[in-house]
Coordinates of C-alpha atoms in Angstrom, one line a residue:
Chain A
M1 CA -15.8 -20.4 23.0
K2 CA -14.6 -16.7 22.9
C3 CA -11.6 -15.0 21.4
I4 CA -9.1 -16.9 20.1
S5 CA -7.2 -13.9 19.4
R6 CA -7.1 -13.4 22.9
M7 CA -3.9 -15.9 23.7
F8 CA -1.8 -13.2 20.8
L9 CA -2.4 -10.9 23.1
L10 CA -2.3 -12.1 25.7
F11 CA 1.5 -13.5 24.4
A12 CA 2.0 -9.9 23.9
I13 CA 1.2 -8.7 27.0
L14 CA 3.4 -10.7 28.9
A15 CA 6.1 -10.8 26.4
T16 CA 6.8 -7.2 26.7
A17 CA 6.2 -6.8 30.3
L18 CA 8.7 -10.2 30.4
P19 CA 11.5 -9.6 28.4
I20 CA 14.0 -12.4 29.3
S21 CA 16.1 -14.2 27.7
I22 CA 16.6 -17.3 30.0
V23 CA 15.3 -18.2 33.2
Q24 CA 17.6 -16.6 36.0
A25 CA 16.4 -16.9 39.8
Q26 CA 16.1 -13.7 41.1
D27 CA 16.6 -11.8 44.6
S28 CA 14.1 -9.9 44.1
S29 CA 11.5 -12.8 42.5
P30 CA 9.8 -15.2 43.7
W31 CA 11.0 -16.7 41.1
G32 CA 14.6 -17.3 43.1
E33 CA 12.7 -19.5 44.6
V34 CA 11.8 -21.5 41.4
F35 CA 15.4 -21.6 39.6
D36 CA 19.0 -22.1 40.4
E37 CA 21.7 -19.5 38.9
N38 CA 22.4 -21.4 36.3
G39 CA 18.1 -21.5 35.6
K40 CA 17.7 -24.5 36.4
L41 CA 15.0 -26.6 39.1
R42 CA 16.1 -26.0 42.5
S43 CA 16.0 -29.1 43.9
D44 CA 13.8 -27.9 47.0
V45 CA 11.5 -28.1 44.9
V46 CA 8.7 -30.2 45.4
D47 CA 6.9 -32.1 42.1
L48 CA 3.6 -32.0 43.4
G49 CA 2.6 -34.8 40.0
V50 CA 1.3 -34.0 37.6
T51 CA -2.4 -32.4 38.0
T52 CA -5.8 -33.4 35.7
E53 CA -8.8 -31.3 36.0
T54 CA -12.4 -30.6 33.4
P55 CA -12.9 -27.3 33.9
S56 CA -15.9 -25.9 32.2
W57 CA -14.0 -23.0 30.5
M58 CA -12.0 -25.6 28.1
S59 CA -15.3 -26.6 26.5
V60 CA -15.3 -26.6 22.3
D61 CA -18.4 -26.0 20.6
L62 CA -19.7 -28.2 18.0
P63 CA -22.7 -28.1 16.3
F64 CA -26.4 -28.8 17.4
D65 CA -25.0 -26.9 21.3
Q66 CA -23.1 -29.7 22.2
S67 CA -19.2 -29.6 23.5
L68 CA -16.4 -31.1 24.1
Q69 CA -15.3 -31.4 28.2
L70 CA -11.1 -31.2 27.1
D71 CA -9.2 -31.6 30.2
A72 CA -7.0 -29.3 31.1
N73 CA -3.6 -31.1 32.8
Y74 CA -0.8 -29.2 34.9
H75 CA 2.8 -30.2 35.9
R76 CA 2.5 -29.1 38.9
F77 CA 5.5 -28.1 42.2
Q78 CA 5.7 -26.4 45.3
T79 CA 8.6 -23.3 46.3
A80 CA 9.9 -24.7 49.9
E81 CA 8.9 -20.4 49.9
G82 CA 5.1 -22.1 50.0
N83 CA 4.2 -20.3 46.2
V84 CA 2.6 -23.1 43.7
V85 CA 4.6 -23.5 39.7
I86 CA 2.4 -24.9 37.5
V87 CA 3.9 -25.8 33.7
P88 CA 0.2 -25.7 31.1
S89 CA 0.1 -28.8 29.0
A90 CA 0.2 -27.0 24.9
S91 CA -3.3 -27.7 25.0
T92 CA -4.3 -25.8 28.1
L93 CA -1.9 -23.3 28.0
F94 CA -4.5 -22.8 24.8
F95 CA -7.3 -22.9 26.4
M96 CA -5.9 -20.2 29.7
A97 CA -5.2 -18.0 27.3
M98 CA -8.5 -17.8 25.7
N99 CA -10.2 -17.5 28.8
P100 CA -7.5 -16.2 31.2
Q101 CA -9.9 -14.7 34.2
E102 CA -11.5 -18.2 34.3
S103 CA -9.0 -20.2 34.1
G104 CA -6.9 -18.3 37.0
L105 CA -4.5 -17.7 34.2
A106 CA -5.0 -13.9 35.4
A107 CA -4.7 -14.5 39.0
S108 CA -0.9 -16.2 38.7
A109 CA 1.5 -14.1 39.9
G110 CA 3.6 -14.0 36.9
M111 CA 4.8 -16.7 34.1
M112 CA 8.1 -17.3 33.3
S113 CA 8.6 -18.3 29.7
N114 CA 11.9 -19.4 28.5
G115 CA 11.8 -15.3 26.5
Y116 CA 10.5 -13.7 23.4
G117 CA 12.9 -15.4 21.2
S118 CA 11.4 -19.0 22.5
M119 CA 7.6 -17.4 21.7
I120 CA 8.1 -16.8 18.4
S121 CA 10.2 -20.3 18.1
F122 CA 6.2 -21.6 19.4
L123 CA 4.4 -19.5 17.5
G124 CA 6.7 -20.7 14.0
L125 CA 6.5 -24.0 15.3
V126 CA 3.1 -25.1 15.6
A127 CA 1.6 -22.0 13.4
G128 CA 4.1 -21.9 10.5
D129 CA 3.0 -23.5 7.7
S130 CA -0.2 -22.2 8.7
L131 CA 0.7 -18.5 7.9
D132 CA 0.1 -17.1 4.0
W133 CA 2.8 -15.7 3.7
N134 CA 2.8 -15.1 0.3
R135 CA -0.4 -12.8 1.0
L136 CA 1.5 -11.5 3.8
Q137 CA 4.5 -10.6 2.0
S138 CA 2.5 -8.8 -1.1
E139 CA 0.6 -6.8 1.4
K140 CA 2.7 -6.2 4.2
P141 CA 6.6 -5.6 2.6
Q142 CA 8.3 -4.4 6.7
Y143 CA 8.3 -8.0 6.8
K144 CA 11.1 -9.7 6.0
D145 CA 10.8 -13.1 7.6
P146 CA 7.6 -14.4 9.7
S147 CA 9.8 -14.1 13.2
Q148 CA 9.5 -10.2 12.6
F149 CA 5.3 -10.8 11.7
W150 CA 5.5 -13.5 14.9
G151 CA 7.6 -11.1 17.2
A152 CA 4.3 -8.0 15.8
V153 CA 1.9 -10.5 16.9
L154 CA 2.8 -10.7 19.8
S155 CA 3.4 -6.7 20.7
G156 CA -0.3 -6.4 19.9
Q157 CA 0.5 -4.9 16.7
E158 CA -0.7 -7.5 14.5
N159 CA -4.2 -10.1 14.5
A160 CA -2.6 -13.2 13.2
W161 CA -6.1 -14.8 12.6
T162 CA -6.0 -12.7 9.6
W163 CA -2.6 -14.4 8.0
F164 CA -3.7 -18.1 8.3
S165 CA -4.9 -19.7 5.1
G166 CA -4.2 -22.6 7.5
W167 CA -6.8 -24.3 9.7
S168 CA -5.3 -27.9 10.9
F169 CA -2.7 -26.6 13.4
I170 CA -5.4 -26.2 16.2
T171 CA -5.2 -29.1 17.1
K172 CA -1.8 -30.5 16.4
L173 CA -1.8 -28.1 18.8
L174 CA -4.4 -29.5 20.5
S175 CA -2.7 -33.3 20.7
M176 CA 0.9 -32.1 21.3
S177 CA 1.6 -34.2 25.1
F178 CA 3.0 -33.3 27.7
D179 CA 5.9 -34.5 27.4
D180 CA 6.4 -32.1 24.5
A181 CA 9.2 -30.1 25.5
A182 CA 9.3 -27.2 22.9
M183 CA 5.7 -26.2 24.4
R184 CA 6.3 -26.7 27.5
S185 CA 7.8 -23.3 27.4
A186 CA 5.5 -21.3 30.5
Y187 CA 5.9 -21.8 34.2
L188 CA 3.1 -19.1 36.4
M189 CA 3.6 -18.2 39.5
Y190 CA 1.0 -19.0 42.0
L191 CA 2.3 -17.2 45.3
N192 CA 1.0 -18.1 49.0
G193 CA 0.5 -21.8 48.2
A194 CA -2.7 -23.4 50.0
R195 CA -3.5 -20.5 51.4
N196 CA -5.0 -18.8 47.9
C197 CA -5.0 -22.6 46.7
T198 CA -8.8 -21.7 45.2
L199 CA -7.5 -20.0 42.9
I200 CA -4.4 -22.3 41.5
P201 CA -5.7 -24.3 38.3
G202 CA -5.8 -28.1 39.3
G203 CA -7.1 -26.6 43.2
C204 CA -6.1 -27.3 46.8
S205 CA -4.7 -31.5 46.6
G206 CA -2.0 -31.8 46.4
I207 CA -0.6 -28.2 47.9
V208 CA 1.5 -29.2 50.9
T209 CA 0.0 -27.1 54.0
P210 CA 3.3 -25.1 56.1
G211 CA 2.9 -24.0 59.3
N212 CA -0.8 -24.8 59.7
P213 CA -1.3 -28.5 62.0
E214 CA -4.2 -27.3 62.3
D215 CA -5.3 -28.2 59.0
P216 CA -6.5 -31.7 57.9
P217 CA -4.1 -33.4 56.4
H218 CA -3.5 -32.7 52.1
P219 CA -2.9 -36.2 50.4
V220 CA 0.3 -35.7 48.7
C221 CA 2.4 -38.2 46.9
P222 CA 5.6 -39.3 47.5
G223 CA 8.6 -36.8 46.4
P224 CA 10.5 -37.6 43.1
E225 CA 13.1 -40.5 44.0
V226 CA 16.1 -40.6 41.2
T227 CA 18.6 -43.5 41.9
I228 CA 22.1 -42.3 39.7
Q229 CA 23.5 -46.0 38.1
Q230 CA 27.6 -46.8 37.7
P231 CA 29.0 -46.4 34.2
T232 CA 31.0 -48.4 32.3
L233 CA 34.1 -46.5 31.3
T234 CA 36.9 -48.4 29.0
I235 CA 40.2 -47.1 27.9
Q236 CA 43.1 -50.1 26.8
K237 CA 45.4 -51.4 23.3
L238 CA 43.4 -54.1 21.4
A239 CA 45.8 -55.3 19.0
P240 CA 49.1 -56.4 18.9
V241 CA 50.1 -58.0 21.5
N242 CA 52.8 -56.9 22.0
A243 CA 53.0 -53.6 20.5
L244 CA 56.3 -52.4 18.2
V245 CA 57.4 -48.7 18.0
V246 CA 56.9 -48.1 14.3
G247 CA 60.1 -47.0 13.5
Q248 CA 60.9 -51.1 13.4
D249 CA 58.5 -52.2 12.2
P250 CA 59.1 -53.0 9.4
E251 CA 54.7 -52.8 8.2
K252 CA 54.4 -49.4 10.4
R253 CA 51.7 -51.3 12.3
G254 CA 51.8 -49.2 15.7
A255 CA 48.7 -50.1 17.8
D256 CA 45.4 -50.3 17.6
V257 CA 43.2 -48.8 21.7
Q258 CA 39.3 -49.0 21.6
A259 CA 38.0 -46.5 23.9
M260 CA 33.8 -48.1 25.0
V261 CA 31.5 -46.0 27.2
T262 CA 28.3 -47.9 29.1
I263 CA 26.3 -45.6 30.6
P264 CA 23.0 -46.8 32.6
P265 CA 19.3 -44.8 32.8
V266 CA 19.0 -42.4 35.8
I267 CA 15.6 -44.2 37.1
F268 CA 14.0 -41.8 37.9
V269 CA 10.3 -42.0 40.0
W270 CA 7.4 -39.8 40.7
Y271 CA 4.3 -40.4 42.0
E272 CA 0.7 -38.3 40.3
P273 CA -1.9 -38.4 42.4
I274 CA -5.0 -39.7 41.4
Y275 CA -8.6 -38.3 41.2
E276 CA -12.0 -39.6 40.6
E277 CA -14.8 -37.3 40.7
K278 CA -17.4 -37.7 42.9
E279 CA -21.2 -36.8 42.5
F280 CA -22.6 -35.5 45.4
C281 CA -26.2 -33.7 47.1
R282 CA -25.0 -30.2 47.7
S283 CA -27.4 -27.6 49.3
A284 CA -28.7 -25.5 47.5
N285 CA -28.0 -21.6 47.4
A286 CA -30.2 -19.0 46.4
G287 CA -32.4 -19.0 43.2
E288 CA -30.9 -22.7 43.1
T289 CA -34.1 -25.9 42.5
P290 CA -33.3 -28.1 44.6
S291 CA -33.1 -31.3 42.4
C292 CA -32.0 -34.0 45.4
K293 CA -31.7 -34.4 49.2
T294 CA -28.5 -33.4 51.5
S295 CA -29.2 -36.5 53.9
S296 CA -31.4 -39.3 54.3
A297 CA -33.3 -36.8 56.6
S298 CA -34.8 -34.9 54.0
V299 CA -37.6 -35.5 53.7
M300 CA -37.4 -32.9 50.8
N301 CA -35.3 -32.1 47.8
D302 CA -33.3 -30.0 49.5
G303 CA -30.1 -29.4 47.2
V304 CA -29.2 -30.0 44.2
E305 CA -26.2 -32.6 42.5
D306 CA -22.8 -32.0 41.8
S307 CA -20.0 -32.9 41.8
E308 CA -15.7 -32.4 43.6
L309 CA -12.8 -34.1 42.9
V310 CA -11.5 -36.6 45.5
F311 CA -7.8 -38.5 46.0
K312 CA -7.2 -41.2 45.5
E313 CA -4.8 -42.7 44.8
C314 CA -0.6 -42.0 44.2
L315 CA -0.3 -43.6 41.0
R316 CA 4.2 -44.6 40.5
H317 CA 5.8 -43.8 37.6
V318 CA 9.1 -45.2 36.5
E319 CA 11.2 -43.8 33.4
N320 CA 15.0 -44.2 32.5
L321 CA 15.9 -41.7 31.6
P322 CA 19.1 -42.1 28.7
D323 CA 22.4 -39.7 30.1
A324 CA 23.6 -39.7 26.6
V325 CA 27.3 -39.5 26.3
G326 CA 28.0 -35.4 24.5
T327 CA 31.0 -35.9 24.2
L328 CA 34.5 -38.0 24.5
Q329 CA 38.2 -37.3 24.2
A330 CA 40.4 -39.6 24.7
T331 CA 44.6 -39.7 24.9
A332 CA 48.2 -41.0 25.0
T333 CA 51.0 -39.7 26.8
L334 CA 54.0 -40.8 27.4
D335 CA 54.0 -41.6 31.5
G336 CA 57.2 -39.7 33.1
A337 CA 60.1 -42.7 33.9
S338 CA 59.5 -43.5 29.6
K339 CA 60.7 -41.0 29.0
A340 CA 63.5 -40.7 31.4
W341 CA 63.9 -44.1 30.6
I342 CA 64.6 -42.4 26.2
T343 CA 67.0 -39.7 27.0
S344 CA 69.0 -41.0 29.4
Q345 CA 69.8 -44.5 29.5
L346 CA 69.2 -45.3 26.1
G347 CA 70.4 -41.8 25.4
Q348 CA 73.8 -43.8 26.3
T349 CA 73.8 -46.8 23.6
H350 CA 72.3 -45.2 21.1
Y351 CA 73.1 -42.4 20.9
G352 CA 71.3 -39.9 19.8
A353 CA 68.1 -41.5 20.9
Y354 CA 64.6 -39.0 21.6
I355 CA 61.3 -38.3 22.4
H356 CA 59.4 -38.3 19.0
K357 CA 56.0 -38.4 20.7
E358 CA 54.9 -38.3 23.7
S359 CA 50.8 -37.5 23.4
F360 CA 48.6 -38.6 20.5
D361 CA 45.9 -37.2 21.1
L362 CA 42.7 -40.7 20.1
V363 CA 39.8 -38.8 20.5
P364 CA 39.1 -36.3 18.5
G365 CA 41.9 -36.0 16.3
F366 CA 42.5 -40.0 15.2
T367 CA 39.7 -40.4 15.0
A368 CA 35.7 -40.3 16.0
W369 CA 33.5 -41.9 18.1
S370 CA 29.7 -43.2 17.5
G371 CA 27.5 -44.1 19.8
G372 CA 23.3 -43.7 21.2
C373 CA 20.9 -44.6 23.1
S374 CA 18.2 -47.2 23.5
G375 CA 15.7 -48.1 26.1
G376 CA 17.6 -45.8 28.8
T377 CA 20.9 -47.2 28.7
C378 CA 23.7 -44.9 26.2
T379 CA 26.6 -46.2 24.0
A380 CA 29.6 -44.5 23.4
V381 CA 32.8 -45.9 21.4
A382 CA 36.3 -45.5 19.4
N383 CA 38.3 -47.7 18.3
A384 CA 41.6 -45.1 16.9
L385 CA 43.2 -48.2 15.0
R386 CA 47.0 -48.0 13.7
V387 CA 47.9 -45.6 16.0
P388 CA 51.5 -45.6 14.8
F389 CA 53.6 -45.0 19.0
A390 CA 57.2 -44.2 17.7
D391 CA 58.8 -44.5 21.8
P392 CA 58.7 -46.9 23.5
G393 CA 57.4 -47.1 27.4
K394 CA 54.2 -46.6 28.8
F395 CA 52.0 -44.7 27.3
N396 CA 49.4 -43.3 30.0
L397 CA 45.6 -43.6 28.3
K398 CA 42.4 -40.9 29.7
L399 CA 39.2 -41.0 28.7
R400 CA 37.0 -38.3 29.8
V401 CA 33.0 -37.7 29.2
T402 CA 30.9 -35.4 29.5
T403 CA 27.0 -36.4 29.8
T404 CA 24.3 -34.7 28.5
G405 CA 21.9 -35.3 31.8
T406 CA 18.8 -36.0 32.1
Q407 CA 15.3 -34.6 31.9
F408 CA 11.6 -35.2 31.8
R409 CA 9.2 -33.8 30.0
G410 CA 11.8 -30.0 29.5
V411 CA 12.4 -30.2 32.8
T412 CA 16.6 -31.4 34.3
I413 CA 16.1 -34.1 36.1
T414 CA 20.6 -34.7 36.2
Q415 CA 23.4 -32.7 35.4
P416 CA 25.8 -32.5 33.3
R417 CA 28.2 -34.8 34.3
N418 CA 32.0 -35.6 33.9
L419 CA 33.1 -39.3 34.0
S420 CA 36.6 -40.9 33.2
A421 CA 39.1 -43.7 33.3
D422 CA 42.2 -44.6 32.8
G423 CA 44.5 -46.9 31.4
E424 CA 48.0 -48.1 29.9
M425 CA 49.7 -50.0 27.5
Q426 CA 53.2 -50.3 26.5
V427 CA 55.6 -50.3 23.4
Y428 CA 58.3 -51.7 23.1
V429 CA 61.6 -51.7 21.4
T430 CA 64.3 -54.7 20.0
L431 CA 67.9 -52.9 22.0
P432 CA 70.2 -55.4 20.5
A433 CA 71.8 -57.8 22.8
L434 CA 76.0 -58.6 22.9
V435 CA 76.7 -62.5 23.5
P436 CA 79.9 -62.7 25.5
Chain B
M1 CA -49.6 -18.5 -62.8
K2 CA -48.8 -22.3 -62.0
E3 CA -51.4 -23.8 -58.4
L4 CA -49.9 -25.9 -57.0
T5 CA -51.6 -28.3 -55.0
F6 CA -51.2 -30.6 -52.0
S7 CA -53.5 -33.7 -51.6
K8 CA -54.7 -35.0 -48.0
R9 CA -52.1 -37.4 -48.1
N10 CA -49.3 -35.7 -48.3
A11 CA -50.6 -32.7 -46.3
F12 CA -50.4 -34.8 -43.6
L13 CA -46.8 -36.1 -44.0
I14 CA -45.3 -32.8 -44.5
L15 CA -47.3 -31.4 -40.5
L16 CA -45.5 -35.5 -39.9
I17 CA -42.6 -33.8 -40.2
I18 CA -42.9 -30.8 -38.7
L19 CA -44.7 -32.5 -35.7
L20 CA -40.8 -34.3 -34.9
T21 CA -38.7 -32.1 -35.5
G22 CA -40.0 -30.3 -32.9
A23 CA -40.0 -33.0 -30.7
G24 CA -36.7 -33.9 -31.4
I25 CA -35.4 -31.0 -31.0
L26 CA -36.8 -31.3 -27.4
L27 CA -35.2 -33.6 -26.3
F28 CA -32.3 -33.0 -28.2
R29 CA -32.3 -30.4 -26.2
D30 CA -33.4 -32.1 -22.7
F31 CA -31.3 -35.2 -22.7
F32 CA -27.7 -32.8 -24.4
P33 CA -27.0 -29.0 -22.7
Q34 CA -25.6 -27.2 -23.9
P35 CA -21.7 -26.3 -22.7
S36 CA -22.4 -23.6 -21.4
A37 CA -25.5 -24.6 -19.4
M38 CA -23.0 -27.2 -18.2
I39 CA -22.5 -27.5 -14.5
P40 CA -18.5 -27.9 -14.1
T41 CA -17.0 -30.9 -12.8
Q42 CA -15.6 -31.3 -9.1
S43 CA -11.9 -32.1 -9.4
P44 CA -10.9 -35.5 -8.3
E45 CA -9.3 -33.6 -4.8
E46 CA -13.0 -31.9 -4.9
V47 CA -14.1 -35.3 -4.3
A48 CA -12.2 -36.6 -2.0
A49 CA -12.2 -33.7 0.0
S50 CA -15.8 -33.4 0.2
Q51 CA -17.2 -37.1 0.5
A52 CA -14.4 -36.9 3.8
A53 CA -15.6 -34.4 5.2
V54 CA -19.0 -35.5 5.2
E55 CA -18.0 -38.9 6.1
G56 CA -16.1 -37.9 9.0
T57 CA -19.6 -35.0 9.8
Q58 CA -21.2 -38.6 9.3
A59 CA -19.3 -40.8 11.7
F60 CA -18.7 -37.9 14.2
F61 CA -22.8 -37.7 14.3
Q62 CA -23.5 -41.1 14.1
I63 CA -24.4 -42.3 17.2
Q64 CA -25.6 -46.1 18.4
S65 CA -25.3 -45.8 22.3
E66 CA -25.7 -48.9 22.2
T67 CA -22.8 -49.7 20.3
G68 CA -20.2 -48.3 22.6
K69 CA -17.6 -45.5 23.1
D70 CA -15.1 -47.1 21.3
A71 CA -16.7 -48.0 18.9
W72 CA -18.9 -44.5 17.6
L73 CA -14.5 -44.2 18.3
D74 CA -12.8 -46.5 16.4
H75 CA -15.4 -46.0 13.4
F76 CA -14.7 -41.8 13.8
C77 CA -11.0 -41.4 13.9
A78 CA -10.6 -43.9 10.9
M79 CA -13.2 -41.1 8.6
S80 CA -10.7 -38.6 10.7
T81 CA -6.7 -37.0 11.2
E82 CA -4.8 -39.3 13.4
S83 CA -4.5 -35.4 15.5
G84 CA -9.0 -34.5 15.0
C85 CA -9.6 -38.4 16.7
T86 CA -7.4 -37.4 19.8
F87 CA -9.0 -33.8 19.1
V88 CA -12.6 -36.2 19.5
Q89 CA -10.6 -38.8 21.9
M90 CA -9.6 -35.8 24.7
G91 CA -13.7 -35.1 25.9
A92 CA -15.1 -38.3 24.8
D93 CA -16.0 -39.1 27.9
R94 CA -17.7 -36.7 29.0
L95 CA -20.0 -35.9 25.8
W96 CA -21.1 -40.1 25.7
K97 CA -21.7 -40.1 29.6
K98 CA -24.8 -38.1 28.3
Y99 CA -25.2 -40.3 24.6
A100 CA -25.4 -43.8 26.9
S101 CA -27.5 -42.2 29.6
S102 CA -29.8 -40.8 27.1
K103 CA -29.4 -44.8 25.1
V104 CA -29.2 -42.1 22.2
S105 CA -29.8 -43.6 18.8
V106 CA -29.3 -40.8 16.1
Q107 CA -28.4 -40.9 11.4
A108 CA -27.1 -39.2 10.2
T109 CA -27.8 -37.8 6.9
V110 CA -24.5 -35.4 6.1
K111 CA -24.7 -33.9 2.0
A112 CA -21.5 -31.2 1.3
V113 CA -23.1 -27.9 0.4
E114 CA -20.2 -25.6 -0.4
Q115 CA -15.9 -25.3 -0.8
V116 CA -15.9 -22.5 1.4
S117 CA -12.0 -22.7 1.3
V118 CA -9.4 -24.3 -0.4
T119 CA -5.2 -24.9 -0.4
A120 CA -2.4 -28.0 -1.2
A121 CA -3.2 -29.4 2.0
E122 CA -6.0 -28.1 3.3
Q123 CA -10.2 -27.2 2.5
V124 CA -13.0 -25.9 4.2
W125 CA -16.2 -27.7 3.7
K126 CA -19.8 -26.3 4.5
V127 CA -22.1 -28.9 5.2
E128 CA -25.7 -29.5 5.8
I129 CA -26.0 -32.3 8.8
I130 CA -29.4 -34.0 9.5
L131 CA -29.9 -36.0 12.0
S132 CA -32.3 -38.0 13.0
E133 CA -34.0 -37.2 16.1
P134 CA -32.0 -34.3 17.5
L135 CA -29.1 -35.1 20.3
P136 CA -29.2 -34.5 24.6
G137 CA -29.8 -30.7 24.5
S138 CA -30.8 -29.4 21.5
N139 CA -33.7 -28.8 20.4
K140 CA -32.2 -28.5 15.9
S141 CA -32.5 -32.0 14.3
K142 CA -31.1 -29.3 11.0
E143 CA -27.5 -27.4 11.3
E144 CA -25.1 -26.4 9.0
A145 CA -21.4 -26.7 10.0
Y146 CA -18.1 -26.3 8.5
V147 CA -15.5 -28.5 8.3
L148 CA -11.8 -28.8 8.4
V149 CA -10.7 -31.4 6.2
V150 CA -6.6 -32.1 5.5
K151 CA -5.4 -34.5 3.0
T152 CA -2.8 -36.3 4.4
E153 CA -0.7 -39.8 3.3
K154 CA -3.8 -41.4 3.8
G155 CA -6.0 -39.1 1.4
W156 CA -8.1 -36.9 2.8
K157 CA -9.4 -37.2 6.3
F158 CA -12.0 -35.4 8.8
D159 CA -9.8 -32.7 11.1
R160 CA -12.4 -31.1 12.8
F161 CA -15.2 -28.6 13.2
L162 CA -14.7 -24.7 12.6
L163 CA -14.9 -22.7 16.0
E164 CA -16.7 -19.7 15.1
P165 CA -14.2 -17.3 15.2
E166 CA -13.1 -18.9 12.7
I167 CA -15.7 -19.4 10.8
Q168 CA -16.7 -15.3 10.9
T169 CA -13.1 -14.5 9.3
L170 CA -13.6 -17.1 6.0
I171 CA -16.4 -15.7 6.1
E172 CA -15.8 -12.0 6.2
R173 CA -13.1 -12.8 3.2
Q174 CA -14.9 -14.4 1.0
Q175 CA -17.2 -11.6 1.3
K176 CA -14.5 -9.3 0.6
E177 CA -13.4 -12.2 -2.5
D178 CA -16.8 -11.5 -4.3
H179 CA -16.9 -7.5 -3.9
Q180 CA -13.1 -7.4 -5.9

C-alpha cells in the first residue's frame, strides 16, 4: 500500500482548486448537466445504480504476504449529455485517493464536493477523535481549534499522520456504509461517457451510448421509479359538541381543535446491475507464459487465465422513503359573514357588540406539534385545547404543512412538499328571545 | 597464652553450619529475587489488551479451510471489533477462495512481544506469529506484525493489522522518545 497521506494531499489540492461552498450548477462547466440551480440532482440525470468491482489498487497488505482484496463501490449517474458522474463509497474514495492514477481518480474531469467546510467536517468526523490535540496545541499553538488544523492539512501545510494518537478510525471509515450521507460528499465527473468508459471506475457496464446504434447494446437496468402517495390531513374541532363563546360560559371552556397529518412513504424503486466474475482463457500477450487453451481447437496452451465482469441481472430494490413533516401551522379565523353579522345584526340588538378576537394562531402559538416516522410513514399531531373563542360564528380552520422531502443515499429523490387542509367549526352564542 | 582446642566432631559441625548457611543464601536468592531484579508486572489493562492482540491474530491465522469461511469469520469476529470484523468481511471472499483451493490447514502460535503505543482506548502491540506451515503465496512461517487493539464495551478487541506507513510513523516516534 502506498503512502496514505497522499489522500490528504489530494484532498488539499482538490479543495484548493474547488473552494465551492455549495453544489451549484454552472453553465460554463459540465456540472450544470448534473445539478440544477438549487444544487439538486437534475431530473434528466439517469441513475445507473451501484456498481461493484474488485480492483487491484483496493488491496490491504497483511502479514505473510497476504492481502485483503476489498470491493470498490460506486453509485453512478449519467447526464443527458452522456457524461458520467460517480459517487464512491467512503472506503472506495479512501483507496482512490491513495491510488489516484490506478483508480482513475486522476482521469476524472473534476470533483464536486460539498465544499471545503464539509471536507473539514469529514476529516473531523472520521479522524477527529484520533487527533493528539494536546500535543498539537503545545507544539503548534497557532491552531486555536481542530478545524484550523484540518484546514492546514487540506491545504498541504500539515501532515496529519504526524499528529494521530489513534488508528481505529481507519476501520470505522472502511466499514461505514454506502448509505452514510456524511461520507458521500464527493462527485467525480468523467467526460464523454461510453466513448471514454475504460477510464471510468466501474468500466463501461450500464453506461448508455447515445448516437451509436451500431455498437452492441449495453445491458442497462431500467431507470428509477418514484411513486408519491397522497397524504391525509385533517383539522377539526374535537370538543365540546356545541362550543359556546367564553363570555357566556361560566367555565370558560372554549373549544379543542385537533390537527393531524399522515404522510405515506414515497416509494422509490431502483435497479442495481449485478455482475459476476467469469473466468476465461485469453490470448497470451508477449512475455506471458501460456497456461491454458483459448479454444478447443488449440493443440497446446496458447492463452493465459483471466477474468471479466459479465452482466448478470438487474436487481430490483424498493425503498419506502419517509417524507417527514418539517413545519406545521394551524390557524382559526372568523369568517367574513360572521364578522358582518356581529357588527351589524347582533350590534342592533346588543348595543356595543364587537369582535373580540377574530383569529387564533393555534400551532405554533397555542400549542406545539409532535410527530415522527415509522416504517416510512410519517405522522404529526397537534391538540390545541381550551381555545378561548369569544366571538360567535363560523371559524375557518387552516392547516399548512411543509415536508422535508426524501433522500436516498444522499441524493434528493423528491423535493419538499407544501400540503394543506381546511376545516371549519361553529361557535355559538345564547341570545334572549321575547316570547309573546 | 591459652590454647584453643577443637575436637574433630566440633570442627565437622562448624564446617557443616558454614556449608548449610551458604547453600541457604544461594537458595534464597534464587527463589526470592531482590526487588531491583524483579520484572514489572503488567496492569490488567495491558494483560487484556495484549491478550486481545494475541487472540485476534491467532483467530485470523488459524485457518482450517475444511470448516468453511463463515466459521473462520465467526471465530475471528468474536475476537475483533465490529469495524475490524467488517473490514475483514469486505475482503474475505477472495482470501478464502485462495485458502479453500489450496486446502489450507494452518495452526498459528502468537506471542505478544512489546507494547508499542497506548492510549485510553487503543493500544498497539508488536506480536510474533509462528505458523505451522506457510500460507499460499508465502514461504514464511514466522513473522512480526503490529496489531491495533481497541477498547470496546465488550473489553479489548483486535481491530486490524497496522499498515506499513503507520508502522514507520510509530517506529520513528518510538525512536524519538528513546533519544529524549
